[in-house]
């Protein structure tokens, strides 16, 4: 297979504007709608001013309750890593890579996000 | 290098897997090559907790190891491949896929459910309860069924009955013997058990022998009994005992017991020295052991046999404690007293609380030989220790099973246990080995568990293990860690005092000054809501203020309870349960407009369910305009003050209970506490408001009000206790102010008043001294604090809708106005419900 064919199979990742800093809530989460080439996704965005990457994006979908609620959980740190606790059944997910701490086999999708001035950009 | 021994294990159940773990842990795999055959498609899983499959656990979470465990250790696991024959001459096992050589063979084939030879027992809808696949079959059959029958009223039968009930089937249990659980309980116990289970809506038919099963008229099947009676049902689950799965052994000529089971010696060797047997298939000293702990012991003995160790199997205790259909049943040793001639029985039967306890004691009254418990397993641990360790009984053995007038039951303290006392029989952990683990550095429960694996099997020993570990840590001067979480090395009460004394007003200040610097100092879902509640109890600032927002549980953040599909419920305050027709109309209109499900709650008010996040502000704007305010149904705070109609209308009423309920609800609404608080006010002793089941109960008298405290409904109901009599209105408020503030200050997080009271040293007398006699001189301070909370009250919803910044929170998506498309409703009985 040639390099060009590969490129067509997997569309290149691109950065897009998601929302602004004013939409975020410090030390908590909000949900945002993301259109990607693979369809729409609901993204949970967490803003931790002064900590690590400051911005984290994980799936808003909670695989334990099958509801879109992750952004409405409580942010914290466990064993030195920032985590989000699901508001329904309280499982913890690492913000860094979406890994569930209670169940090795469960991991939330994550996206790269960053600030451009007051704008929040996401890679999808 | 010598060629490794070829070890083949037939059966990948609980015991076969335990042997594999033992092999891995002992480091024997270098010289032993292991192949495991499992007939089931799943790798080994926790059969003991099989029923949890119906309450949401899946095969993966029941599995006993990670998916790559076997491969990782170089072990070949062939699931879904049954061994069909053992060729002892060639030393090979045969499957449909091929032949595999062995030097050593271990049979761990477990048992199979016995299905009585009744004509029609193979009809569609006749099932058994042993494997994950069985449970899938039951679930599938239950889909179009309305009722189900379990044949067999033993331990597993009742567990199966519970499962059918959980699948919403009308459930009956048919037992051949005259009582349920004939192996574990006697006639009295069986009678009581039957009553209790019947009260749960499960029909119990004893002394019923099924003669045949044929197609039914109203249901799929009809069971015809010996006495000619019939029972129609859609499905039948046979749970009439288990039989050792010894077919392979029988066909290759190993010695079996008269009633089956592969005969083994103390080293788990069968009549062929190259073949061992362990678990439920093995017959040792004429006995089959149908529990997992003895199987694990056999696995350990088998390991010793294979690797040259000296551990031997020496029998096992069959004592069990269970909760079947929510009913405690315990059986220890010779529970029937039939194996010990000359034994004496002590019996205690309380027909009101439905508790039955029996002790079998040696002729001289010194040793416990057995015991039987129905309805309450509270004394199980203590009795088991007397039994298992041969501890001499107290002078009056009866005191062990008689109800205790005051204080706790006479538990056998962990210090009274000898070093040899078995704490966890699943993993063979004694008190001595726990002490050794602590001495070599384990400083908390988790590390003791990790090092010894105690309490990671059936879980039955959890409470005992904790008390032994706590006691041993304390005895070594190691402080038992009561920290609320990894971020603060304080209890809730200590944090409360810090906040109050230092006047700390935000989480970040508290974290900066008192948080654990080893963490990232973000907090977590334990400490953040707890601190939020403490801050609110002290200062009562709106919880939606920016500094407090990230601390709250979603229910507090959005001031509504989250439902399972991500929608929220709306519960306006209806103080005392009194509501005007106009307001009722508004509730109806709002529910219609926003398509909400409406229900009268158990707390005398109206709950509107299914509100979308983005609709909450508008819904509340409309409700507030009509004069409603938040009902704090989401907060750890005052919920409702339930009232009866009282003297205004009722011919018996002696005071205006509705008026008092409204005054109290308005006084304490918004008070944030360690847990929710409920009140009740009744207009006379007939007690229509059920005040004695509330945290605060008030019952009118000719002369004023009687105050009851620390009642609870819910999971563990507790009657409130009479605290003060004939109070006038002012005295009543003052007493409640002090009481509640003391609770707020000193209770642990998520501790209702009832649990707080039970853990309070000095008990009710102490509470009376502090609150009624002001023995600590705290009275006026507590009152002042309460007054500040009362004065600072504002409706959180009114506060939120007046602030555009706070309303931004209520968007489903910050970059899109559309609602969450995954929330889909259907309709049931004329109202919406989640699909
Ligand atoms: C709506 C209601 C059921 C109903 O339809 O009647 C209800 C619904 C819930 N109850 Fe309740 N309880 C309701 C009356 C009760 C009662 C009866 C009463 O208050 O008289 C009790 C027993 C009395 C008691 O508490 O002592 C009750 C004992 C519980 C418990 C067990 C508490 C305990 O101490 O054991 C919980 C669990 C908890 O709080 O940890 C609970 C928790 C819940 C939660 C919050 C579960 C949750 O976390 O999602 C439910 C929220 C529903 C929602 O989304 O709004 N609910 N709950 C009732 C609301 C009353 C109200 O108007 O505020
Ligand atoms: C619902 C339920 C609840 C229970 N609750 C408790 C409890 O509370 N406490 C307790 O101590 N015990 C309990 N038990 C019993 C406990 O599960 C058993 O004691 C334990 O599983 C026995 O382990 P085992 O390995 O001997 O047999 P099993 O776990 O049955 O494993 C045997 C395995 O061998 C396989 N096999 C059989 N023949 C072949 C063949 N020819 N080739 C390949 N594979 C084969 C079978 O498919 C099975 O997977 C419960 C059992 C059930 C069903
Ligand atoms: S408690 Fe007494 S006053 Fe209240 S409704 Fe019942 S009978 Fe009437
Ligand atoms: S006794 Fe079963 S886990 Fe300890």
JSON list of N, CA and C in Angstrom, two decimals, chain A residues 29-82:
[
{"chain": "A", "resi": 29, "resn": "UNK", "atom": "N", "xyz": [-16.18, 20.74, 35.13]},
{"chain": "A", "resi": 29, "resn": "UNK", "atom": "CA", "xyz": [-16.31, 20.35, 33.74]},
{"chain": "A", "resi": 29, "resn": "UNK", "atom": "C", "xyz": [-17.49, 20.98, 33.02]},
{"chain": "A", "resi": 30, "resn": "UNK", "atom": "N", "xyz": [-17.39, 21.05, 31.69]},
{"chain": "A", "resi": 30, "resn": "UNK", "atom": "CA", "xyz": [-18.53, 21.40, 30.84]},
{"chain": "A", "resi": 30, "resn": "UNK", "atom": "C", "xyz": [-18.53, 20.41, 29.68]},
{"chain": "A", "resi": 31, "resn": "UNK", "atom": "N", "xyz": [-19.67, 20.30, 28.98]},
{"chain": "A", "resi": 31, "resn": "UNK", "atom": "CA", "xyz": [-19.72, 19.42, 27.82]},
{"chain": "A", "resi": 31, "resn": "UNK", "atom": "C", "xyz": [-19.76, 20.25, 26.56]},
{"chain": "A", "resi": 32, "resn": "UNK", "atom": "N", "xyz": [-19.16, 19.74, 25.50]},
{"chain": "A", "resi": 32, "resn": "UNK", "atom": "CA", "xyz": [-19.20, 20.44, 24.23]},
{"chain": "A", "resi": 32, "resn": "UNK", "atom": "C", "xyz": [-19.49, 19.44, 23.12]},
{"chain": "A", "resi": 33, "resn": "UNK", "atom": "N", "xyz": [-20.05, 19.98, 22.04]},
{"chain": "A", "resi": 33, "resn": "UNK", "atom": "CA", "xyz": [-20.43, 19.16, 20.90]},
{"chain": "A", "resi": 33, "resn": "UNK", "atom": "C", "xyz": [-19.30, 19.22, 19.89]},
{"chain": "A", "resi": 34, "resn": "UNK", "atom": "N", "xyz": [-18.85, 18.06, 19.41]},
{"chain": "A", "resi": 34, "resn": "UNK", "atom": "CA", "xyz": [-17.72, 18.04, 18.49]},
{"chain": "A", "resi": 34, "resn": "UNK", "atom": "C", "xyz": [-18.10, 17.28, 17.23]},
{"chain": "A", "resi": 35, "resn": "UNK", "atom": "N", "xyz": [-17.98, 17.95, 16.07]},
{"chain": "A", "resi": 35, "resn": "UNK", "atom": "CA", "xyz": [-18.22, 17.25, 14.80]},
{"chain": "A", "resi": 35, "resn": "UNK", "atom": "C", "xyz": [-16.88, 16.70, 14.32]},
{"chain": "A", "resi": 36, "resn": "UNK", "atom": "N", "xyz": [-16.81, 15.40, 14.07]},
{"chain": "A", "resi": 36, "resn": "UNK", "atom": "CA", "xyz": [-15.58, 14.85, 13.53]},
{"chain": "A", "resi": 36, "resn": "UNK", "atom": "C", "xyz": [-15.92, 14.11, 12.24]},
{"chain": "A", "resi": 37, "resn": "UNK", "atom": "N", "xyz": [-14.90, 13.70, 11.54]},
{"chain": "A", "resi": 37, "resn": "UNK", "atom": "CA", "xyz": [-15.17, 12.99, 10.28]},
{"chain": "A", "resi": 37, "resn": "UNK", "atom": "C", "xyz": [-15.81, 11.64, 10.56]},
{"chain": "A", "resi": 38, "resn": "UNK", "atom": "N", "xyz": [-15.67, 11.13, 11.80]},
{"chain": "A", "resi": 38, "resn": "UNK", "atom": "CA", "xyz": [-16.31, 9.85, 12.13]},
{"chain": "A", "resi": 38, "resn": "UNK", "atom": "C", "xyz": [-17.67, 10.04, 12.76]},
{"chain": "A", "resi": 39, "resn": "UNK", "atom": "N", "xyz": [-18.18, 11.26, 12.74]},
{"chain": "A", "resi": 39, "resn": "UNK", "atom": "CA", "xyz": [-19.49, 11.52, 13.33]},
{"chain": "A", "resi": 39, "resn": "UNK", "atom": "C", "xyz": [-19.36, 12.46, 14.52]},
{"chain": "A", "resi": 40, "resn": "UNK", "atom": "N", "xyz": [-20.52, 12.77, 15.12]},
{"chain": "A", "resi": 40, "resn": "UNK", "atom": "CA", "xyz": [-20.51, 13.74, 16.21]},
{"chain": "A", "resi": 40, "resn": "UNK", "atom": "C", "xyz": [-20.09, 13.06, 17.50]},
{"chain": "A", "resi": 41, "resn": "UNK", "atom": "N", "xyz": [-19.47, 13.81, 18.39]},
{"chain": "A", "resi": 41, "resn": "UNK", "atom": "CA", "xyz": [-19.09, 13.27, 19.69]},
{"chain": "A", "resi": 41, "resn": "UNK", "atom": "C", "xyz": [-19.43, 14.30, 20.76]},
{"chain": "A", "resi": 42, "resn": "UNK", "atom": "N", "xyz": [-19.76, 13.81, 21.95]},
{"chain": "A", "resi": 42, "resn": "UNK", "atom": "CA", "xyz": [-19.95, 14.70, 23.09]},
{"chain": "A", "resi": 42, "resn": "UNK", "atom": "C", "xyz": [-18.68, 14.63, 23.93]},
{"chain": "A", "resi": 43, "resn": "UNK", "atom": "N", "xyz": [-18.07, 15.80, 24.12]},
{"chain": "A", "resi": 43, "resn": "UNK", "atom": "CA", "xyz": [-16.78, 15.86, 24.80]},
{"chain": "A", "resi": 43, "resn": "UNK", "atom": "C", "xyz": [-16.92, 16.54, 26.15]},
{"chain": "A", "resi": 44, "resn": "UNK", "atom": "N", "xyz": [-16.32, 15.95, 27.18]},
{"chain": "A", "resi": 44, "resn": "UNK", "atom": "CA", "xyz": [-16.30, 16.61, 28.49]},
{"chain": "A", "resi": 44, "resn": "UNK", "atom": "C", "xyz": [-14.97, 17.34, 28.63]},
{"chain": "A", "resi": 45, "resn": "UNK", "atom": "N", "xyz": [-15.05, 18.64, 28.93]},
{"chain": "A", "resi": 45, "resn": "UNK", "atom": "CA", "xyz": [-13.85, 19.49, 29.01]},
{"chain": "A", "resi": 45, "resn": "UNK", "atom": "C", "xyz": [-13.61, 19.90, 30.44]},
{"chain": "A", "resi": 46, "resn": "UNK", "atom": "N", "xyz": [-12.41, 19.70, 30.93]},
{"chain": "A", "resi": 46, "resn": "UNK", "atom": "CA", "xyz": [-12.10, 20.07, 32.31]},
{"chain": "A", "resi": 46, "resn": "UNK", "atom": "C", "xyz": [-10.98, 21.10, 32.32]},
{"chain": "A", "resi": 47, "resn": "UNK", "atom": "N", "xyz": [-11.12, 22.09, 33.16]},
{"chain": "A", "resi": 47, "resn": "UNK", "atom": "CA", "xyz": [-10.18, 23.19, 33.20]},
{"chain": "A", "resi": 47, "resn": "UNK", "atom": "C", "xyz": [-9.57, 23.26, 34.60]},
{"chain": "A", "resi": 48, "resn": "UNK", "atom": "N", "xyz": [-8.27, 22.95, 34.71]},
{"chain": "A", "resi": 48, "resn": "UNK", "atom": "CA", "xyz": [-7.60, 22.97, 36.01]},
{"chain": "A", "resi": 48, "resn": "UNK", "atom": "C", "xyz": [-6.48, 24.01, 35.97]},
{"chain": "A", "resi": 49, "resn": "UNK", "atom": "N", "xyz": [-6.83, 25.30, 36.20]},
{"chain": "A", "resi": 49, "resn": "UNK", "atom": "CA", "xyz": [-5.82, 26.34, 36.09]},
{"chain": "A", "resi": 49, "resn": "UNK", "atom": "C", "xyz": [-4.62, 26.04, 36.99]},
{"chain": "A", "resi": 50, "resn": "UNK", "atom": "N", "xyz": [-3.43, 26.09, 36.41]},
{"chain": "A", "resi": 50, "resn": "UNK", "atom": "CA", "xyz": [-2.22, 25.90, 37.20]},
{"chain": "A", "resi": 50, "resn": "UNK", "atom": "C", "xyz": [-1.81, 24.45, 37.38]},
{"chain": "A", "resi": 51, "resn": "UNK", "atom": "N", "xyz": [-2.58, 23.48, 36.85]},
{"chain": "A", "resi": 51, "resn": "UNK", "atom": "CA", "xyz": [-2.22, 22.08, 37.03]},
{"chain": "A", "resi": 51, "resn": "UNK", "atom": "C", "xyz": [-1.91, 21.44, 35.69]},
{"chain": "A", "resi": 52, "resn": "UNK", "atom": "N", "xyz": [-0.82, 20.75, 35.58]},
{"chain": "A", "resi": 52, "resn": "UNK", "atom": "CA", "xyz": [-0.47, 19.94, 34.40]},
{"chain": "A", "resi": 52, "resn": "UNK", "atom": "C", "xyz": [-0.83, 20.63, 33.10]},
{"chain": "A", "resi": 53, "resn": "UNK", "atom": "N", "xyz": [-1.60, 19.96, 32.28]},
{"chain": "A", "resi": 53, "resn": "UNK", "atom": "CA", "xyz": [-1.98, 20.52, 30.97]},
{"chain": "A", "resi": 53, "resn": "UNK", "atom": "C", "xyz": [-3.02, 21.62, 31.06]},
{"chain": "A", "resi": 54, "resn": "UNK", "atom": "N", "xyz": [-3.57, 21.84, 32.22]},
{"chain": "A", "resi": 54, "resn": "UNK", "atom": "CA", "xyz": [-4.66, 22.81, 32.46]},
{"chain": "A", "resi": 54, "resn": "UNK", "atom": "C", "xyz": [-5.97, 22.39, 31.80]},
{"chain": "A", "resi": 55, "resn": "UNK", "atom": "N", "xyz": [-5.91, 21.89, 30.57]},
{"chain": "A", "resi": 55, "resn": "UNK", "atom": "CA", "xyz": [-7.13, 21.54, 29.85]},
{"chain": "A", "resi": 55, "resn": "UNK", "atom": "C", "xyz": [-7.12, 20.04, 29.55]},
{"chain": "A", "resi": 56, "resn": "UNK", "atom": "N", "xyz": [-8.25, 19.39, 29.76]},
{"chain": "A", "resi": 56, "resn": "UNK", "atom": "CA", "xyz": [-8.36, 17.97, 29.44]},
{"chain": "A", "resi": 56, "resn": "UNK", "atom": "C", "xyz": [-9.69, 17.72, 28.73]},
{"chain": "A", "resi": 57, "resn": "UNK", "atom": "N", "xyz": [-9.67, 16.84, 27.74]},
{"chain": "A", "resi": 57, "resn": "UNK", "atom": "CA", "xyz": [-10.92, 16.49, 27.04]},
{"chain": "A", "resi": 57, "resn": "UNK", "atom": "C", "xyz": [-11.09, 14.97, 27.04]},
{"chain": "A", "resi": 58, "resn": "UNK", "atom": "N", "xyz": [-12.16, 14.49, 27.63]},
{"chain": "A", "resi": 58, "resn": "UNK", "atom": "CA", "xyz": [-12.46, 13.06, 27.60]},
{"chain": "A", "resi": 58, "resn": "UNK", "atom": "C", "xyz": [-13.89, 12.87, 27.13]},
{"chain": "A", "resi": 59, "resn": "UNK", "atom": "N", "xyz": [-14.27, 11.63, 26.87]},
{"chain": "A", "resi": 59, "resn": "UNK", "atom": "CA", "xyz": [-15.62, 11.35, 26.42]},
{"chain": "A", "resi": 59, "resn": "UNK", "atom": "C", "xyz": [-16.65, 11.74, 27.48]},
{"chain": "A", "resi": 60, "resn": "UNK", "atom": "N", "xyz": [-17.74, 12.37, 27.06]},
{"chain": "A", "resi": 60, "resn": "UNK", "atom": "CA", "xyz": [-18.82, 12.74, 27.98]},
{"chain": "A", "resi": 60, "resn": "UNK", "atom": "C", "xyz": [-19.67, 11.52, 28.32]},
{"chain": "A", "resi": 61, "resn": "UNK", "atom": "N", "xyz": [-19.52, 10.47, 27.51]},
{"chain": "A", "resi": 61, "resn": "UNK", "atom": "CA", "xyz": [-20.33, 9.26, 27.68]},
{"chain": "A", "resi": 61, "resn": "UNK", "atom": "C", "xyz": [-19.80, 8.41, 28.83]},
{"chain": "A", "resi": 62, "resn": "UNK", "atom": "N", "xyz": [-20.67, 8.03, 29.75]},
{"chain": "A", "resi": 62, "resn": "UNK", "atom": "CA", "xyz": [-20.28, 7.20, 30.89]},
{"chain": "A", "resi": 62, "resn": "UNK", "atom": "C", "xyz": [-20.63, 5.74, 30.58]},
{"chain": "A", "resi": 63, "resn": "UNK", "atom": "N", "xyz": [-19.62, 4.90, 30.35]},
{"chain": "A", "resi": 63, "resn": "UNK", "atom": "CA", "xyz": [-19.91, 3.52, 29.93]},
{"chain": "A", "resi": 63, "resn": "UNK", "atom": "C", "xyz": [-20.60, 2.69, 31.00]},
{"chain": "A", "resi": 64, "resn": "UNK", "atom": "N", "xyz": [-20.57, 3.14, 32.25]},
{"chain": "A", "resi": 64, "resn": "UNK", "atom": "CA", "xyz": [-21.22, 2.35, 33.30]},
{"chain": "A", "resi": 64, "resn": "UNK", "atom": "C", "xyz": [-22.72, 2.63, 33.39]},
{"chain": "A", "resi": 65, "resn": "UNK", "atom": "N", "xyz": [-23.14, 3.84, 33.01]},
{"chain": "A", "resi": 65, "resn": "UNK", "atom": "CA", "xyz": [-24.57, 4.15, 33.09]},
{"chain": "A", "resi": 65, "resn": "UNK", "atom": "C", "xyz": [-25.18, 4.31, 31.71]},
{"chain": "A", "resi": 66, "resn": "UNK", "atom": "N", "xyz": [-24.32, 4.30, 30.66]},
{"chain": "A", "resi": 66, "resn": "UNK", "atom": "CA", "xyz": [-24.78, 4.58, 29.30]},
{"chain": "A", "resi": 66, "resn": "UNK", "atom": "C", "xyz": [-25.47, 5.93, 29.16]},
{"chain": "A", "resi": 67, "resn": "UNK", "atom": "N", "xyz": [-25.11, 6.89, 30.00]},
{"chain": "A", "resi": 67, "resn": "UNK", "atom": "CA", "xyz": [-25.67, 8.24, 29.87]},
{"chain": "A", "resi": 67, "resn": "UNK", "atom": "C", "xyz": [-24.52, 9.22, 29.64]},
{"chain": "A", "resi": 68, "resn": "UNK", "atom": "N", "xyz": [-24.86, 10.36, 29.03]},
{"chain": "A", "resi": 68, "resn": "UNK", "atom": "CA", "xyz": [-23.83, 11.36, 28.75]},
{"chain": "A", "resi": 68, "resn": "UNK", "atom": "C", "xyz": [-23.73, 12.32, 29.93]},
{"chain": "A", "resi": 69, "resn": "UNK", "atom": "N", "xyz": [-22.86, 12.03, 30.88]},
{"chain": "A", "resi": 69, "resn": "UNK", "atom": "CA", "xyz": [-22.86, 12.79, 32.13]},
{"chain": "A", "resi": 69, "resn": "UNK", "atom": "C", "xyz": [-21.46, 13.09, 32.69]},
{"chain": "A", "resi": 70, "resn": "UNK", "atom": "N", "xyz": [-20.40, 12.61, 32.06]},
{"chain": "A", "resi": 70, "resn": "UNK", "atom": "CA", "xyz": [-19.07, 12.69, 32.68]},
{"chain": "A", "resi": 70, "resn": "UNK", "atom": "C", "xyz": [-18.69, 14.13, 33.06]},
{"chain": "A", "resi": 71, "resn": "UNK", "atom": "N", "xyz": [-19.04, 15.10, 32.22]},
{"chain": "A", "resi": 71, "resn": "UNK", "atom": "CA", "xyz": [-18.65, 16.49, 32.51]},
{"chain": "A", "resi": 71, "resn": "UNK", "atom": "C", "xyz": [-19.24, 16.98, 33.82]},
{"chain": "A", "resi": 72, "resn": "UNK", "atom": "N", "xyz": [-20.26, 16.29, 34.31]},
{"chain": "A", "resi": 72, "resn": "UNK", "atom": "CA", "xyz": [-20.93, 16.76, 35.53]},
{"chain": "A", "resi": 72, "resn": "UNK", "atom": "C", "xyz": [-20.45, 16.05, 36.79]},
{"chain": "A", "resi": 73, "resn": "UNK", "atom": "N", "xyz": [-19.31, 15.36, 36.69]},
{"chain": "A", "resi": 73, "resn": "UNK", "atom": "CA", "xyz": [-18.74, 14.71, 37.86]},
{"chain": "A", "resi": 73, "resn": "UNK", "atom": "C", "xyz": [-17.85, 15.66, 38.65]},
{"chain": "A", "resi": 74, "resn": "UNK", "atom": "N", "xyz": [-17.22, 15.11, 39.69]},
{"chain": "A", "resi": 74, "resn": "UNK", "atom": "CA", "xyz": [-16.32, 15.91, 40.51]},
{"chain": "A", "resi": 74, "resn": "UNK", "atom": "C", "xyz": [-14.87, 15.66, 40.09]},
{"chain": "A", "resi": 75, "resn": "UNK", "atom": "N", "xyz": [-14.13, 16.74, 39.89]},
{"chain": "A", "resi": 75, "resn": "UNK", "atom": "CA", "xyz": [-12.72, 16.64, 39.53]},
{"chain": "A", "resi": 75, "resn": "UNK", "atom": "C", "xyz": [-11.89, 16.46, 40.79]},
{"chain": "A", "resi": 76, "resn": "UNK", "atom": "N", "xyz": [-10.84, 15.67, 40.71]},
{"chain": "A", "resi": 76, "resn": "UNK", "atom": "CA", "xyz": [-9.97, 15.53, 41.88]},
{"chain": "A", "resi": 76, "resn": "UNK", "atom": "C", "xyz": [-8.64, 14.93, 41.47]},
{"chain": "A", "resi": 77, "resn": "UNK", "atom": "N", "xyz": [-7.83, 14.54, 42.45]},
{"chain": "A", "resi": 77, "resn": "UNK", "atom": "CA", "xyz": [-6.63, 13.78, 42.11]},
{"chain": "A", "resi": 77, "resn": "UNK", "atom": "C", "xyz": [-6.56, 12.57, 43.01]},
{"chain": "A", "resi": 78, "resn": "UNK", "atom": "N", "xyz": [-6.17, 11.46, 42.42]},
{"chain": "A", "resi": 78, "resn": "UNK", "atom": "CA", "xyz": [-5.98, 10.23, 43.18]},
{"chain": "A", "resi": 78, "resn": "UNK", "atom": "C", "xyz": [-4.63, 9.67, 42.80]},
{"chain": "A", "resi": 79, "resn": "UNK", "atom": "N", "xyz": [-3.87, 9.26, 43.79]},
{"chain": "A", "resi": 79, "resn": "UNK", "atom": "CA", "xyz": [-2.54, 8.70, 43.57]},
{"chain": "A", "resi": 79, "resn": "UNK", "atom": "C", "xyz": [-1.72, 9.59, 42.64]},
{"chain": "A", "resi": 80, "resn": "UNK", "atom": "N", "xyz": [-1.85, 10.89, 42.85]},
{"chain": "A", "resi": 80, "resn": "UNK", "atom": "CA", "xyz": [-1.01, 11.82, 42.11]},
{"chain": "A", "resi": 80, "resn": "UNK", "atom": "C", "xyz": [-1.48, 12.19, 40.71]},
{"chain": "A", "resi": 81, "resn": "UNK", "atom": "N", "xyz": [-2.63, 11.68, 40.28]},
{"chain": "A", "resi": 81, "resn": "UNK", "atom": "CA", "xyz": [-3.09, 11.96, 38.92]},
{"chain": "A", "resi": 81, "resn": "UNK", "atom": "C", "xyz": [-4.45, 12.62, 38.94]},
{"chain": "A", "resi": 82, "resn": "UNK", "atom": "N", "xyz": [-4.65, 13.64, 38.09]},
{"chain": "A", "resi": 82, "resn": "UNK", "atom": "CA", "xyz": [-5.99, 14.23, 38.03]},
{"chain": "A", "resi": 82, "resn": "UNK", "atom": "C", "xyz": [-7.02, 13.23, 37.51]}
]
